[in-house]
Coordinates of C-alpha atoms in Angstrom, one line a residue:
Chain A
M1 CA -10.8 -57.3 33.0
P2 CA -7.8 -59.7 33.1
L3 CA -7.4 -62.0 36.1
G4 CA -4.0 -60.0 37.1
H5 CA -6.1 -56.7 36.9
W6 CA -8.8 -58.7 39.0
F7 CA -6.0 -59.8 41.8
A8 CA -4.0 -56.7 41.5
S9 CA -8.1 -54.6 42.2
K10 CA -8.2 -56.8 45.0
R11 CA -4.8 -56.8 46.2
N12 CA -5.5 -53.1 46.2
N13 CA -9.1 -52.9 48.1
K14 CA -8.0 -54.8 51.0
A15 CA -4.8 -51.8 51.7
S16 CA -7.3 -50.2 52.0
L17 CA -10.0 -51.3 54.0
N18 CA -10.6 -49.6 57.3
P19 CA -13.3 -50.0 59.7
E20 CA -14.9 -46.3 58.4
S21 CA -14.9 -47.7 54.2
V22 CA -16.6 -50.2 55.7
N23 CA -19.5 -49.2 55.8
Q24 CA -19.8 -47.4 53.5
K25 CA -22.2 -47.7 49.9
L26 CA -21.1 -50.2 47.0
T27 CA -19.7 -47.3 44.8
D28 CA -20.0 -48.8 40.9
G29 CA -16.5 -49.9 40.8
D30 CA -17.0 -52.0 43.4
F31 CA -20.2 -53.0 42.4
E32 CA -17.6 -54.7 39.1
R33 CA -15.3 -55.3 40.8
L34 CA -17.4 -57.9 42.6
W35 CA -20.3 -58.8 40.7
I36 CA -20.1 -59.7 36.7
Q37 CA -22.3 -59.7 34.5
C38 CA -23.5 -62.8 32.1
Y39 CA -22.4 -60.6 28.0
N40 CA -25.3 -62.8 26.7
C41 CA -27.9 -63.8 29.1
S42 CA -27.2 -60.0 30.7
E43 CA -27.7 -62.2 34.5
R44 CA -25.5 -60.9 36.9
F45 CA -23.6 -63.8 39.2
P46 CA -20.7 -63.2 41.9
K47 CA -17.7 -62.9 40.0
K48 CA -16.7 -65.9 43.0
D49 CA -18.7 -67.9 41.7
I50 CA -18.0 -67.6 38.1
Q51 CA -14.8 -68.3 38.3
E52 CA -15.4 -71.3 40.0
N53 CA -17.4 -71.9 37.4
R54 CA -13.9 -72.3 35.3
M55 CA -15.6 -68.4 33.9
V56 CA -18.4 -70.2 32.6
C57 CA -21.8 -68.3 32.9
S58 CA -23.8 -70.8 35.3
A59 CA -27.3 -69.8 33.9
C60 CA -27.5 -69.8 30.1
G61 CA -24.0 -71.7 29.7
Y62 CA -22.1 -68.3 27.9
H63 CA -17.5 -69.1 27.9
F64 CA -16.5 -66.0 28.6
R65 CA -13.1 -65.5 27.8
I66 CA -9.6 -66.3 29.5
N67 CA -6.3 -65.1 29.8
S68 CA -3.5 -67.6 29.3
W69 CA -2.7 -68.2 33.3
E70 CA -6.2 -69.2 33.5
R71 CA -6.2 -71.7 30.8
I72 CA -3.3 -73.3 31.9
H73 CA -4.7 -73.4 35.5
Q74 CA -7.8 -74.8 34.5
I75 CA -5.9 -77.7 31.9
T76 CA -3.1 -78.8 33.3
D77 CA -2.7 -80.0 37.0
S78 CA 1.1 -78.4 37.0
F79 CA 2.6 -76.8 34.0
E80 CA 6.9 -75.7 33.6
E81 CA 6.8 -72.8 31.0
L82 CA 10.1 -73.0 28.4
N83 CA 11.1 -69.6 26.3
A84 CA 9.8 -67.7 29.0
S85 CA 12.1 -64.5 28.3
L86 CA 11.3 -63.8 24.5
R87 CA 9.7 -60.5 23.7
P88 CA 9.1 -58.8 20.7
K89 CA 11.6 -56.0 18.8
D90 CA 10.5 -53.6 16.4
P91 CA 11.9 -54.9 13.1
L92 CA 10.7 -52.4 10.9
N93 CA 10.6 -49.8 14.1
F94 CA 6.8 -49.2 12.7
T95 CA 4.6 -46.4 14.1
D96 CA 0.7 -45.8 12.9
T97 CA -1.0 -43.8 15.9
A98 CA 1.5 -44.6 18.0
P99 CA 4.9 -46.1 17.5
Y100 CA 5.0 -50.0 17.6
A101 CA 7.9 -50.4 20.6
E102 CA 5.4 -47.8 22.6
R103 CA 2.3 -50.3 22.5
I104 CA 4.8 -52.9 23.5
E105 CA 5.6 -51.4 26.9
K106 CA 2.3 -50.5 27.4
T107 CA 0.4 -54.6 27.0
E108 CA 2.9 -55.6 28.7
A109 CA 2.3 -52.9 31.3
K110 CA -0.8 -54.2 31.4
T111 CA -0.8 -57.6 30.8
N112 CA 2.1 -58.3 32.7
L113 CA 3.0 -60.8 29.9
K114 CA 5.5 -60.8 27.5
E115 CA 3.9 -62.5 24.5
A116 CA 0.7 -63.8 23.5
V117 CA 1.4 -67.4 24.1
I118 CA 3.0 -69.4 26.8
T119 CA 5.0 -72.2 26.1
G120 CA 6.2 -75.1 28.4
I121 CA 5.9 -78.2 29.2
G122 CA 2.1 -79.2 30.7
K123 CA 0.8 -82.5 32.5
I124 CA -2.8 -84.4 33.5
S125 CA -2.0 -86.6 35.5
D126 CA 1.1 -88.8 35.1
T127 CA 0.5 -87.4 31.3
K128 CA 3.1 -84.8 29.4
F129 CA 2.1 -82.8 26.4
A130 CA 3.4 -80.1 24.7
L131 CA 1.8 -77.1 25.5
A132 CA 0.5 -73.8 24.0
V133 CA -1.5 -71.4 24.9
M134 CA -2.2 -67.7 23.6
D135 CA -3.6 -64.7 24.7
F136 CA -5.5 -62.4 22.8
S137 CA -5.3 -60.2 26.4
Y138 CA -1.9 -59.5 24.4
M139 CA -2.4 -57.2 21.0
G140 CA -5.4 -59.3 20.2
G141 CA -3.1 -62.9 20.5
S142 CA -1.4 -61.5 17.3
M143 CA 1.3 -63.8 16.0
G144 CA 4.7 -61.8 15.0
S145 CA 8.2 -62.7 15.0
V146 CA 8.2 -64.5 18.9
V147 CA 5.0 -66.1 18.7
G148 CA 6.2 -67.9 15.5
E149 CA 9.2 -68.6 17.6
K150 CA 8.1 -69.8 21.0
I151 CA 4.8 -72.2 18.7
T152 CA 8.0 -73.4 16.8
R153 CA 10.4 -73.9 19.6
L154 CA 7.5 -75.6 21.1
I155 CA 6.9 -78.5 18.1
E156 CA 10.8 -78.8 18.7
T157 CA 11.4 -79.9 21.8
A158 CA 8.1 -82.0 21.3
L159 CA 9.9 -83.7 18.3
E160 CA 13.1 -84.2 20.5
E161 CA 10.7 -85.4 23.6
N162 CA 8.6 -87.5 21.9
L163 CA 5.1 -85.4 23.1
S164 CA 2.3 -85.3 22.4
L165 CA 1.9 -81.4 20.9
I166 CA -1.4 -79.0 22.1
I167 CA -1.7 -75.7 20.9
F168 CA -4.9 -73.6 22.3
S169 CA -5.7 -70.8 19.7
S170 CA -6.9 -67.0 20.4
S171 CA -5.6 -64.5 17.7
G172 CA -6.7 -61.5 14.9
G173 CA -4.5 -62.8 12.9
A174 CA -0.8 -61.9 11.8
R175 CA 0.5 -58.5 14.1
M176 CA 0.9 -55.9 11.5
Q177 CA 3.5 -54.1 13.1
E178 CA 6.2 -56.3 12.1
G179 CA 4.9 -56.5 8.3
T180 CA 6.3 -59.4 6.3
Y181 CA 8.4 -60.7 9.7
S182 CA 4.8 -62.1 10.9
L183 CA 3.4 -63.5 8.0
M184 CA 6.3 -65.7 7.5
Q185 CA 5.9 -66.9 11.1
M186 CA 2.9 -69.6 9.2
V187 CA 4.9 -71.0 7.4
K188 CA 8.1 -71.5 10.0
T189 CA 5.6 -73.1 12.1
G190 CA 3.4 -75.0 9.5
A191 CA 7.3 -76.6 8.4
A192 CA 7.3 -77.6 11.6
L193 CA 4.6 -79.6 12.2
A194 CA 5.1 -81.2 8.6
K195 CA 8.0 -82.5 10.7
L196 CA 6.2 -83.6 13.6
H197 CA 3.4 -85.1 11.2
E198 CA 6.2 -87.0 9.7
A199 CA 7.1 -87.6 13.1
G200 CA 4.1 -89.4 13.7
L201 CA 2.5 -87.5 17.0
L202 CA -0.3 -85.8 17.5
Y203 CA -1.0 -82.7 17.9
I204 CA -4.5 -81.5 18.4
S205 CA -5.8 -77.9 17.9
V206 CA -7.6 -75.5 19.9
L207 CA -10.0 -73.0 19.1
T208 CA -11.2 -70.1 21.3
E209 CA -11.9 -67.3 20.9
P210 CA -11.4 -65.8 18.9
T211 CA -9.4 -67.4 16.7
F212 CA -9.0 -65.4 12.7
G213 CA -6.2 -64.4 9.8
G214 CA -3.1 -66.0 10.2
V215 CA -3.0 -68.6 13.0
T216 CA -6.4 -69.8 11.4
A217 CA -4.3 -70.0 8.4
S218 CA -1.5 -72.1 9.8
Y219 CA -1.3 -73.8 13.0
G220 CA -4.5 -73.2 14.0
T221 CA -5.7 -75.7 11.7
L222 CA -3.2 -78.8 10.7
G223 CA -4.3 -80.0 14.1
D224 CA -4.8 -84.0 13.4
I225 CA -8.0 -83.2 16.3
I226 CA -9.2 -79.5 15.4
I227 CA -12.2 -78.4 18.5
A228 CA -13.2 -75.5 18.6
E229 CA -14.0 -74.4 21.9
E230 CA -18.2 -73.4 22.2
G231 CA -19.1 -70.7 22.0
A232 CA -15.8 -68.7 19.4
R233 CA -16.5 -67.6 16.9
I234 CA -13.2 -68.5 14.0
G235 CA -12.5 -68.1 10.2
F236 CA -9.8 -66.9 8.3
A237 CA -11.0 -63.8 7.1
G238 CA -12.7 -61.0 9.3
R239 CA -16.5 -60.6 9.4
R240 CA -16.6 -57.2 8.4
V241 CA -14.6 -57.9 5.8
I242 CA -16.9 -60.0 3.7
E243 CA -19.7 -58.6 4.2
Q244 CA -17.8 -55.1 2.4
T245 CA -16.6 -57.8 -0.3
I246 CA -19.8 -59.5 -0.8
R247 CA -22.4 -56.4 0.3
Q248 CA -24.4 -59.6 1.9
K249 CA -25.6 -59.5 5.1
L250 CA -24.4 -62.8 6.6
P251 CA -26.3 -65.2 8.7
A252 CA -26.0 -64.7 12.7
D253 CA -24.0 -68.1 14.0
F254 CA -21.4 -67.7 10.8
Q255 CA -18.1 -68.6 11.4
T256 CA -19.3 -69.7 15.2
A257 CA -18.3 -72.9 16.9
N258 CA -20.9 -74.9 15.6
Y259 CA -21.0 -73.5 12.3
L260 CA -18.1 -75.2 11.6
L261 CA -18.8 -78.2 12.5
K262 CA -21.8 -78.0 10.5
Y263 CA -19.3 -77.4 7.6
G264 CA -16.8 -80.3 8.5
Q265 CA -13.9 -77.9 9.6
V266 CA -13.6 -79.0 13.4
D267 CA -14.2 -82.5 14.7
M268 CA -15.9 -81.5 17.9
V269 CA -17.4 -78.2 19.4
V270 CA -16.4 -78.6 23.3
Q271 CA -17.2 -76.9 26.6
R272 CA -15.1 -75.6 28.9
Q273 CA -16.3 -78.0 31.8
Q274 CA -15.2 -81.1 29.0
L275 CA -12.1 -79.9 27.7
K276 CA -9.1 -81.1 30.4
E277 CA -11.2 -84.7 30.0
S278 CA -11.2 -84.9 26.6
L279 CA -7.1 -83.6 26.3
Y280 CA -6.9 -86.5 28.9
R281 CA -8.6 -88.8 27.3
L282 CA -7.8 -88.5 23.0
I283 CA -3.9 -87.9 24.1
Q284 CA -4.3 -91.6 26.5
L285 CA -6.2 -93.2 23.3
H286 CA -3.7 -92.6 20.7
Q287 CA -0.8 -93.0 22.3
K288 CA -2.1 -96.4 23.5
S289 CA -2.9 -97.1 19.3
L290 CA 0.9 -95.9 19.2
T291 CA 1.9 -99.0 21.6
L292 CA 0.2 -101.1 20.2
A293 CA 1.0 -100.6 16.4
G294 CA 4.3 -99.7 16.0
P295 CA 6.1 -95.9 15.6
V296 CA 4.6 -94.7 12.0
S297 CA 8.0 -95.4 10.4
S298 CA 6.0 -98.7 9.5
R299 CA 3.8 -96.9 7.6
Q300 CA 3.5 -94.7 5.2
L301 CA 2.4 -90.8 5.1
Chain B
M1 CA 5.6 -40.9 -29.0
T2 CA 2.5 -38.7 -29.4
Q3 CA -0.2 -39.8 -26.7
P4 CA 1.7 -42.0 -23.8
L5 CA 0.9 -46.1 -23.9
F6 CA -1.3 -45.9 -20.9
E7 CA -3.0 -43.9 -18.4
P8 CA -0.5 -42.3 -16.1
F9 CA -0.5 -42.3 -13.1
D10 CA -0.5 -39.0 -11.0
F11 CA 2.8 -39.0 -10.7
E12 CA 4.0 -39.8 -14.5
K13 CA 1.9 -37.1 -15.1
P14 CA 4.9 -33.9 -15.5
I15 CA 6.8 -36.6 -17.7
Y16 CA 4.0 -36.6 -20.2
T17 CA 3.3 -32.8 -19.7
I18 CA 7.0 -32.0 -20.7
Q19 CA 6.9 -35.2 -23.5
E20 CA 4.0 -32.8 -24.8
K21 CA 6.3 -29.4 -24.9
I22 CA 8.5 -30.6 -26.8
E23 CA 6.0 -32.1 -29.3
E24 CA 4.4 -29.1 -29.2
L25 CA 7.4 -27.1 -30.0
M26 CA 8.2 -29.7 -32.9
R27 CA 5.1 -28.7 -34.5
I28 CA 5.8 -25.2 -33.8
S29 CA 9.0 -25.6 -35.9
E30 CA 7.9 -27.6 -38.8
E31 CA 4.9 -25.0 -39.2
T32 CA 6.6 -22.2 -39.2
G33 CA 10.1 -23.5 -40.6
V34 CA 11.6 -21.9 -37.5
D35 CA 14.8 -24.0 -35.6
F36 CA 14.1 -25.1 -32.8
Q37 CA 16.1 -27.3 -32.1
S38 CA 18.8 -26.8 -29.4
E39 CA 15.3 -25.9 -27.5
I40 CA 14.2 -29.5 -28.1
D41 CA 17.8 -31.0 -26.7
K42 CA 17.3 -29.2 -23.4
L43 CA 13.9 -30.2 -22.7
S44 CA 14.2 -33.8 -24.3
A45 CA 17.7 -34.0 -21.9
R46 CA 15.7 -32.8 -18.3
A47 CA 12.7 -34.1 -19.5
E48 CA 14.9 -37.7 -19.7
A49 CA 16.6 -36.8 -16.2
F50 CA 13.1 -36.0 -14.7
R51 CA 11.6 -39.4 -16.0
M52 CA 14.8 -41.4 -14.1
N53 CA 14.7 -39.7 -11.4
V54 CA 10.9 -40.3 -11.0
Y55 CA 11.3 -43.8 -11.5
K56 CA 14.8 -44.1 -9.8
N57 CA 13.1 -42.9 -6.7
L58 CA 9.8 -44.4 -6.3
Q59 CA 7.7 -44.6 -2.8
P60 CA 6.5 -47.2 -1.7
K61 CA 2.7 -46.7 -2.7
E62 CA 3.7 -45.4 -6.3
K63 CA 5.3 -49.4 -6.4
V64 CA 1.6 -50.3 -4.8
Q65 CA 0.0 -48.7 -8.2
I66 CA 2.7 -50.5 -10.6
A67 CA 2.9 -53.6 -9.1
R68 CA -1.6 -53.5 -9.7
H69 CA -1.0 -52.5 -13.3
P70 CA -4.0 -53.7 -15.0
Q71 CA -1.3 -54.3 -17.9
R72 CA 1.5 -56.2 -16.5
P73 CA 2.8 -58.9 -17.0
S74 CA 0.3 -62.0 -15.6
A75 CA 1.5 -66.0 -14.9
I76 CA -0.5 -67.1 -18.1
E77 CA 1.8 -64.4 -20.4
V78 CA 5.2 -65.7 -18.1
I79 CA 4.4 -68.9 -18.4
R80 CA 3.2 -68.5 -22.6
Q81 CA 6.5 -66.5 -22.8
L82 CA 8.7 -68.8 -21.2
S83 CA 7.3 -72.2 -22.8
P84 CA 5.7 -71.5 -26.1
Q85 CA 7.0 -74.8 -27.0
T86 CA 4.8 -76.7 -24.5
W87 CA 2.1 -76.0 -22.0
F88 CA -0.1 -78.4 -21.0
E89 CA -2.6 -76.8 -18.6
L90 CA -3.9 -79.1 -16.1
H91 CA -7.4 -78.5 -14.4
G92 CA -9.5 -79.0 -11.3
D93 CA -9.3 -79.5 -7.3
R94 CA -11.2 -83.4 -8.2
A95 CA -13.4 -82.7 -5.7
G96 CA -15.7 -80.6 -8.5
Q97 CA -14.1 -77.6 -8.8
D98 CA -11.6 -76.2 -10.9
D99 CA -11.1 -72.9 -9.2
Q100 CA -9.1 -70.1 -12.2
A101 CA -7.4 -68.3 -9.8
V102 CA -5.3 -70.5 -9.2
V103 CA -3.4 -72.3 -13.2
G104 CA -1.3 -74.7 -13.2
G105 CA 0.2 -77.2 -15.0
I106 CA 3.7 -79.2 -17.2
I107 CA 6.2 -76.9 -19.6
E108 CA 9.1 -77.4 -20.9
F109 CA 11.9 -75.4 -19.1
L110 CA 15.9 -76.0 -19.1
D111 CA 15.7 -78.9 -21.1
R112 CA 13.0 -81.0 -19.2
P113 CA 9.1 -80.7 -17.7
V114 CA 8.8 -78.1 -14.8
M115 CA 5.4 -78.4 -13.2
V116 CA 3.6 -74.3 -13.1
V117 CA 1.4 -72.8 -10.8
G118 CA 0.1 -69.4 -10.9
T119 CA -2.6 -67.7 -9.2
Q120 CA -4.0 -65.3 -12.7
K121 CA -5.6 -61.5 -13.1
G122 CA -7.8 -61.0 -15.7
R123 CA -7.7 -58.2 -18.2
G124 CA -11.0 -56.6 -18.3
M125 CA -14.4 -57.6 -16.3
K126 CA -15.2 -60.1 -18.5
E127 CA -11.7 -61.8 -17.8
N128 CA -11.7 -60.7 -14.1
L129 CA -15.0 -62.7 -13.0
V130 CA -13.0 -65.9 -14.2
H131 CA -10.9 -65.7 -12.7
N132 CA -12.4 -63.8 -9.4
F133 CA -9.5 -60.9 -10.1
G134 CA -7.0 -63.4 -9.1
M135 CA -8.4 -64.4 -5.4
P136 CA -8.5 -67.8 -4.8
N137 CA -11.2 -70.0 -3.3
P138 CA -10.4 -73.3 -1.0
E139 CA -10.8 -75.0 -4.8
G140 CA -7.9 -72.9 -6.1
Y141 CA -5.4 -74.7 -3.2
R142 CA -6.7 -77.1 -3.1
K143 CA -6.9 -77.9 -7.0
A144 CA -2.4 -75.7 -6.4
M145 CA -1.7 -78.4 -4.1
R146 CA -2.7 -81.2 -6.1
L147 CA -0.3 -80.4 -9.2
F148 CA 2.4 -80.1 -6.3
S149 CA 1.9 -83.6 -5.8
H150 CA 1.7 -84.3 -8.8
A151 CA 5.5 -82.7 -9.4
N152 CA 6.5 -84.6 -6.7
K153 CA 5.4 -88.0 -7.6
F154 CA 7.9 -86.9 -11.2
G155 CA 10.6 -85.2 -10.2
M156 CA 9.6 -81.6 -11.3
P157 CA 10.7 -79.0 -10.1
I158 CA 8.1 -76.1 -8.6
V159 CA 7.7 -72.7 -10.4
T160 CA 4.7 -70.6 -8.1
L161 CA 4.0 -67.3 -9.9
I162 CA 2.9 -64.9 -7.1
D163 CA 0.2 -62.1 -7.6
T164 CA -2.8 -61.5 -6.4
P165 CA -4.4 -59.5 -4.0
G166 CA -5.3 -63.0 -1.2
A167 CA -7.2 -65.2 -0.9
Y168 CA -11.4 -64.6 -1.4
P169 CA -13.3 -63.0 1.1
G170 CA -16.3 -65.1 1.2
I171 CA -19.2 -66.8 2.1
A172 CA -18.4 -70.5 0.7
A173 CA -14.6 -69.5 0.9
E174 CA -15.2 -70.3 5.2
Q175 CA -17.4 -72.6 5.2
H176 CA -14.8 -75.2 2.9
G177 CA -11.5 -74.5 5.1
I178 CA -9.6 -71.4 3.0
G179 CA -6.9 -71.3 6.5
I180 CA -7.0 -74.7 6.8
A181 CA -6.5 -75.3 2.6
I182 CA -3.4 -73.0 3.1
A183 CA -2.1 -74.6 5.6
H184 CA -2.2 -77.6 4.3
N185 CA -0.3 -76.0 1.2
I186 CA 2.3 -74.6 3.3
R187 CA 2.5 -77.7 6.2
E188 CA 2.7 -80.2 1.9
M189 CA 5.3 -77.4 0.2
A190 CA 7.2 -77.9 3.2
R191 CA 7.6 -81.6 2.7
L192 CA 8.2 -81.6 -1.4
R193 CA 11.0 -82.7 -2.4
V194 CA 11.6 -81.4 -5.8
P195 CA 13.2 -77.4 -6.0
I196 CA 9.9 -74.5 -5.4
V197 CA 11.0 -71.5 -6.5
S198 CA 8.3 -68.7 -6.2
I199 CA 8.3 -65.5 -8.1
V200 CA 6.3 -62.1 -7.0
L201 CA 5.0 -60.8 -10.1
G202 CA 2.3 -57.9 -8.9
E203 CA 1.0 -58.2 -5.3
G204 CA 2.2 -61.3 -2.8
C205 CA -0.7 -60.6 0.0
S206 CA -0.8 -62.0 3.0
G207 CA -2.3 -66.5 3.6
G208 CA -3.3 -66.0 -0.2
A209 CA 0.6 -66.0 -1.6
L210 CA 1.6 -67.9 0.6
G211 CA -0.3 -71.3 -0.3
I212 CA 1.6 -71.2 -2.8
G213 CA 4.3 -68.9 -1.9
V214 CA 6.9 -72.4 0.6
A215 CA 9.6 -71.6 -1.6
N216 CA 13.3 -72.9 -1.6
E217 CA 14.2 -69.9 -3.3
I218 CA 11.3 -66.3 -3.7
Y219 CA 12.4 -63.7 -6.1
M220 CA 10.3 -61.4 -6.7
L221 CA 10.1 -58.4 -10.0
E222 CA 11.8 -55.1 -9.2
H223 CA 8.3 -53.2 -8.0
A224 CA 6.1 -56.2 -6.6
L225 CA 4.3 -56.3 -3.4
Y226 CA 5.1 -58.6 -1.1
T227 CA 2.9 -58.5 1.9
V228 CA 1.3 -59.1 5.0
I229 CA -2.1 -57.3 4.4
S230 CA -3.0 -54.7 2.0
P231 CA -1.9 -50.6 2.4
E232 CA -5.5 -50.7 3.0
G233 CA -6.7 -53.2 5.2
C234 CA -3.5 -52.1 7.1
A235 CA -4.8 -48.4 7.1
S236 CA -8.3 -49.3 8.0
I237 CA -7.5 -50.7 10.9
L238 CA -5.3 -49.1 12.6
W239 CA -5.4 -46.2 11.4
R240 CA -9.4 -46.7 11.2
S241 CA -9.8 -45.2 7.6
P242 CA -8.6 -46.3 4.5
E243 CA -7.1 -42.4 3.1
Y244 CA -3.5 -43.7 4.8
A245 CA -3.0 -46.1 3.2
A246 CA 0.6 -44.5 1.3
Q247 CA 1.8 -44.5 5.0
A248 CA 0.5 -47.9 5.6
A249 CA 2.1 -49.5 2.4
E250 CA 5.1 -47.6 3.9
S251 CA 5.3 -48.3 7.3
L252 CA 4.7 -51.9 6.0
K253 CA 7.8 -52.0 3.8
I254 CA 7.0 -54.4 1.5
T255 CA 9.0 -54.2 -1.5
A256 CA 11.4 -56.1 -3.3
Q257 CA 14.4 -53.9 -2.3
D258 CA 12.5 -53.8 1.8
L259 CA 12.4 -58.9 1.6
F260 CA 15.5 -58.6 0.0
A261 CA 17.5 -56.3 2.7
F262 CA 15.8 -58.9 5.9
E263 CA 16.9 -62.0 3.7
M264 CA 13.4 -63.1 2.9
I265 CA 14.2 -63.2 -0.7
E266 CA 16.9 -64.4 -2.8
G267 CA 16.9 -61.7 -5.7
I268 CA 15.0 -58.7 -7.0
I269 CA 14.6 -59.2 -10.9
P270 CA 14.8 -56.0 -13.0
E271 CA 11.8 -54.4 -14.6
P272 CA 12.0 -51.7 -17.4
L273 CA 12.5 -47.8 -16.9
G274 CA 8.4 -47.0 -15.1
G275 CA 7.4 -50.5 -14.9
A276 CA 7.0 -54.1 -16.1
H277 CA 3.8 -52.8 -18.5
Y278 CA 6.3 -50.7 -20.4
D279 CA 8.0 -53.8 -21.5
P280 CA 6.1 -57.5 -20.8
Q281 CA 8.5 -59.2 -22.9
M282 CA 11.4 -57.7 -21.6
T283 CA 10.9 -58.4 -18.2
I284 CA 9.8 -62.1 -19.1
E285 CA 13.3 -62.8 -20.1
S286 CA 14.7 -61.0 -16.9
V287 CA 12.5 -63.6 -15.5
R288 CA 13.6 -66.4 -17.7
S289 CA 17.6 -65.8 -17.0
S290 CA 16.7 -65.8 -13.2
L291 CA 14.8 -69.0 -13.3
L292 CA 17.5 -70.0 -15.4
S293 CA 20.4 -69.4 -12.6
S294 CA 18.1 -70.7 -10.2
L295 CA 17.1 -74.0 -11.0
T296 CA 20.5 -74.9 -12.3
T297 CA 21.2 -74.3 -9.0
L298 CA 17.9 -76.5 -7.0
T299 CA 18.7 -79.4 -9.3
Q300 CA 22.3 -79.8 -7.9
L301 CA 20.6 -81.1 -4.7
S302 CA 19.4 -84.1 -3.6
P303 CA 15.5 -84.9 -1.9
E304 CA 16.7 -84.2 1.6
E305 CA 18.8 -81.2 0.8
L306 CA 16.5 -80.0 -1.1
V307 CA 13.9 -80.1 2.3
E308 CA 15.9 -78.7 4.8
Q309 CA 17.3 -76.1 3.2
R310 CA 14.0 -75.0 2.7
Y311 CA 13.2 -75.6 6.3
Q312 CA 15.9 -73.2 7.3
K313 CA 15.4 -70.9 5.0
F314 CA 12.3 -70.4 6.9
R315 CA 13.2 -71.1 9.9
K316 CA 15.4 -68.5 10.4
I317 CA 13.2 -65.4 9.9
G318 CA 12.2 -64.0 13.2
A319 CA 13.3 -60.8 15.5
F320 CA 13.0 -60.7 18.6
E321 CA 15.1 -60.7 22.5
E322 CA 16.4 -63.1 24.9
S323 CA 17.4 -63.3 27.5
V324 CA 20.0 -66.1 28.3
L325 CA 19.7 -66.8 31.5
T326 CA 16.4 -68.7 31.0
R327 CA 15.9 -71.5 28.3

């Protein structure tokens, strides 16, 4: 359940509290609201305890999927959102089993989000950085025009204000309902990152559960440092597509964070509890080096 | 013409049925000495009108079939015809592999050396195994990037020829970073200081196409397609069955005409009636003339102008709403 829902249901719950209902037995619905079961070890916990533990199972360390605002809350001390008003359009007038325009309305109502990424300026202690956090609950974190545009504008802001960039990816890939408009966002964001690269600014890409397709094949993997969050599954092609193509069973750990680490595709696998500290330290180290060595223009890229 | 040159597609079959009738009449006429000429003329006129009508009103799913026709001109055929004298094929990623799904090398065009890199589909099983059905592995994208860097170093314009069902979905591809290889090519192609022209010959599928597709100008053959995902893949995800591929092909707006309308490509290269496979040579001559005018213009630009023009071309792509009240 997304956090927004949880809050909403909590509010509803409070409103309906009266002396009679207090003494009633817990229904299944109440149980679900207050308790959470780990998908991995099946242990049950009061939801509050898991939330206090950054949505990580205190028994087995399983990382629950979290939404974008929860993530921002976890890794920043303060955050100022940019380009918040961007909303998707339906350039192809696309309809599959339901019209895309309808899906947009429903998703917005359900998630209380305008798109699958939130961008802005984050701060840890006195260190500012450009931050984008994708949200899988908005149409599977798919990358359409808005995601591409917001990421690109954020990169441009990082360039203007000389900031490090952090992008948390979580995406099933390009948004098919926007056809080639979504495909070309891979180039738009990639080309903007070329400018960031030439300017010698640091980009840390954090790949979280799950990151696939067009995001993996563009900004997701263009970080100077690539971090995979513990437990994330990351890849280009989906598991089912690969199985159907090669007609073999895939290893159980295929496309997991540690599998990618083993094959040299990411720099490190980091637990959620350590993420904020790691990001802060990495930015500090790179800024220190740039201060000592001078800007990148004095060296060749 | 007695036999169709190719196994006709379903939508072409009526054309051949009328053709057969005409031939039948001609045969009877010859055998019996009875003059059927006026009937034959009438039927021929009808056949021609019908043929024009079919080919001028191709549905997206029919274009998909044409774009995938095994006899469609491949990258290597285009290369050989564009530059019959000079073709130095260059091989390998310098890291252990020579992915044959990507071919590339130096040709002479417009009186100057030009680097050509393309995805190559094979004809028949044997060739297709060599070229992996035109589906590159990471090594193919790294080979392409090596050739692009070479071109950049020596100031050669780059032409890329796109015809791929997509990057290869395999175990080793994932282990070796297929996503990273494509992403890296996108970023580095954006930085190249030489003209880049991409031509979509057949299928331009997804990130697999973009890995060699970040160009100053993009042209598509008349029946080529450019798409975020194959219609079959899209159908199995959104409609939960590949049977809806025709509908997906329609909805995704993948034709050259669609992309031209979206201002994502600079031009459409005409094909002979029925598709490039009916006359590959003529098709490649059309490719030549588009390349001539494109490269003539682009070679006038400075390296800085080329990089900026390429950036702006992709920067402006996107459809969204924005309220002016917030930043």
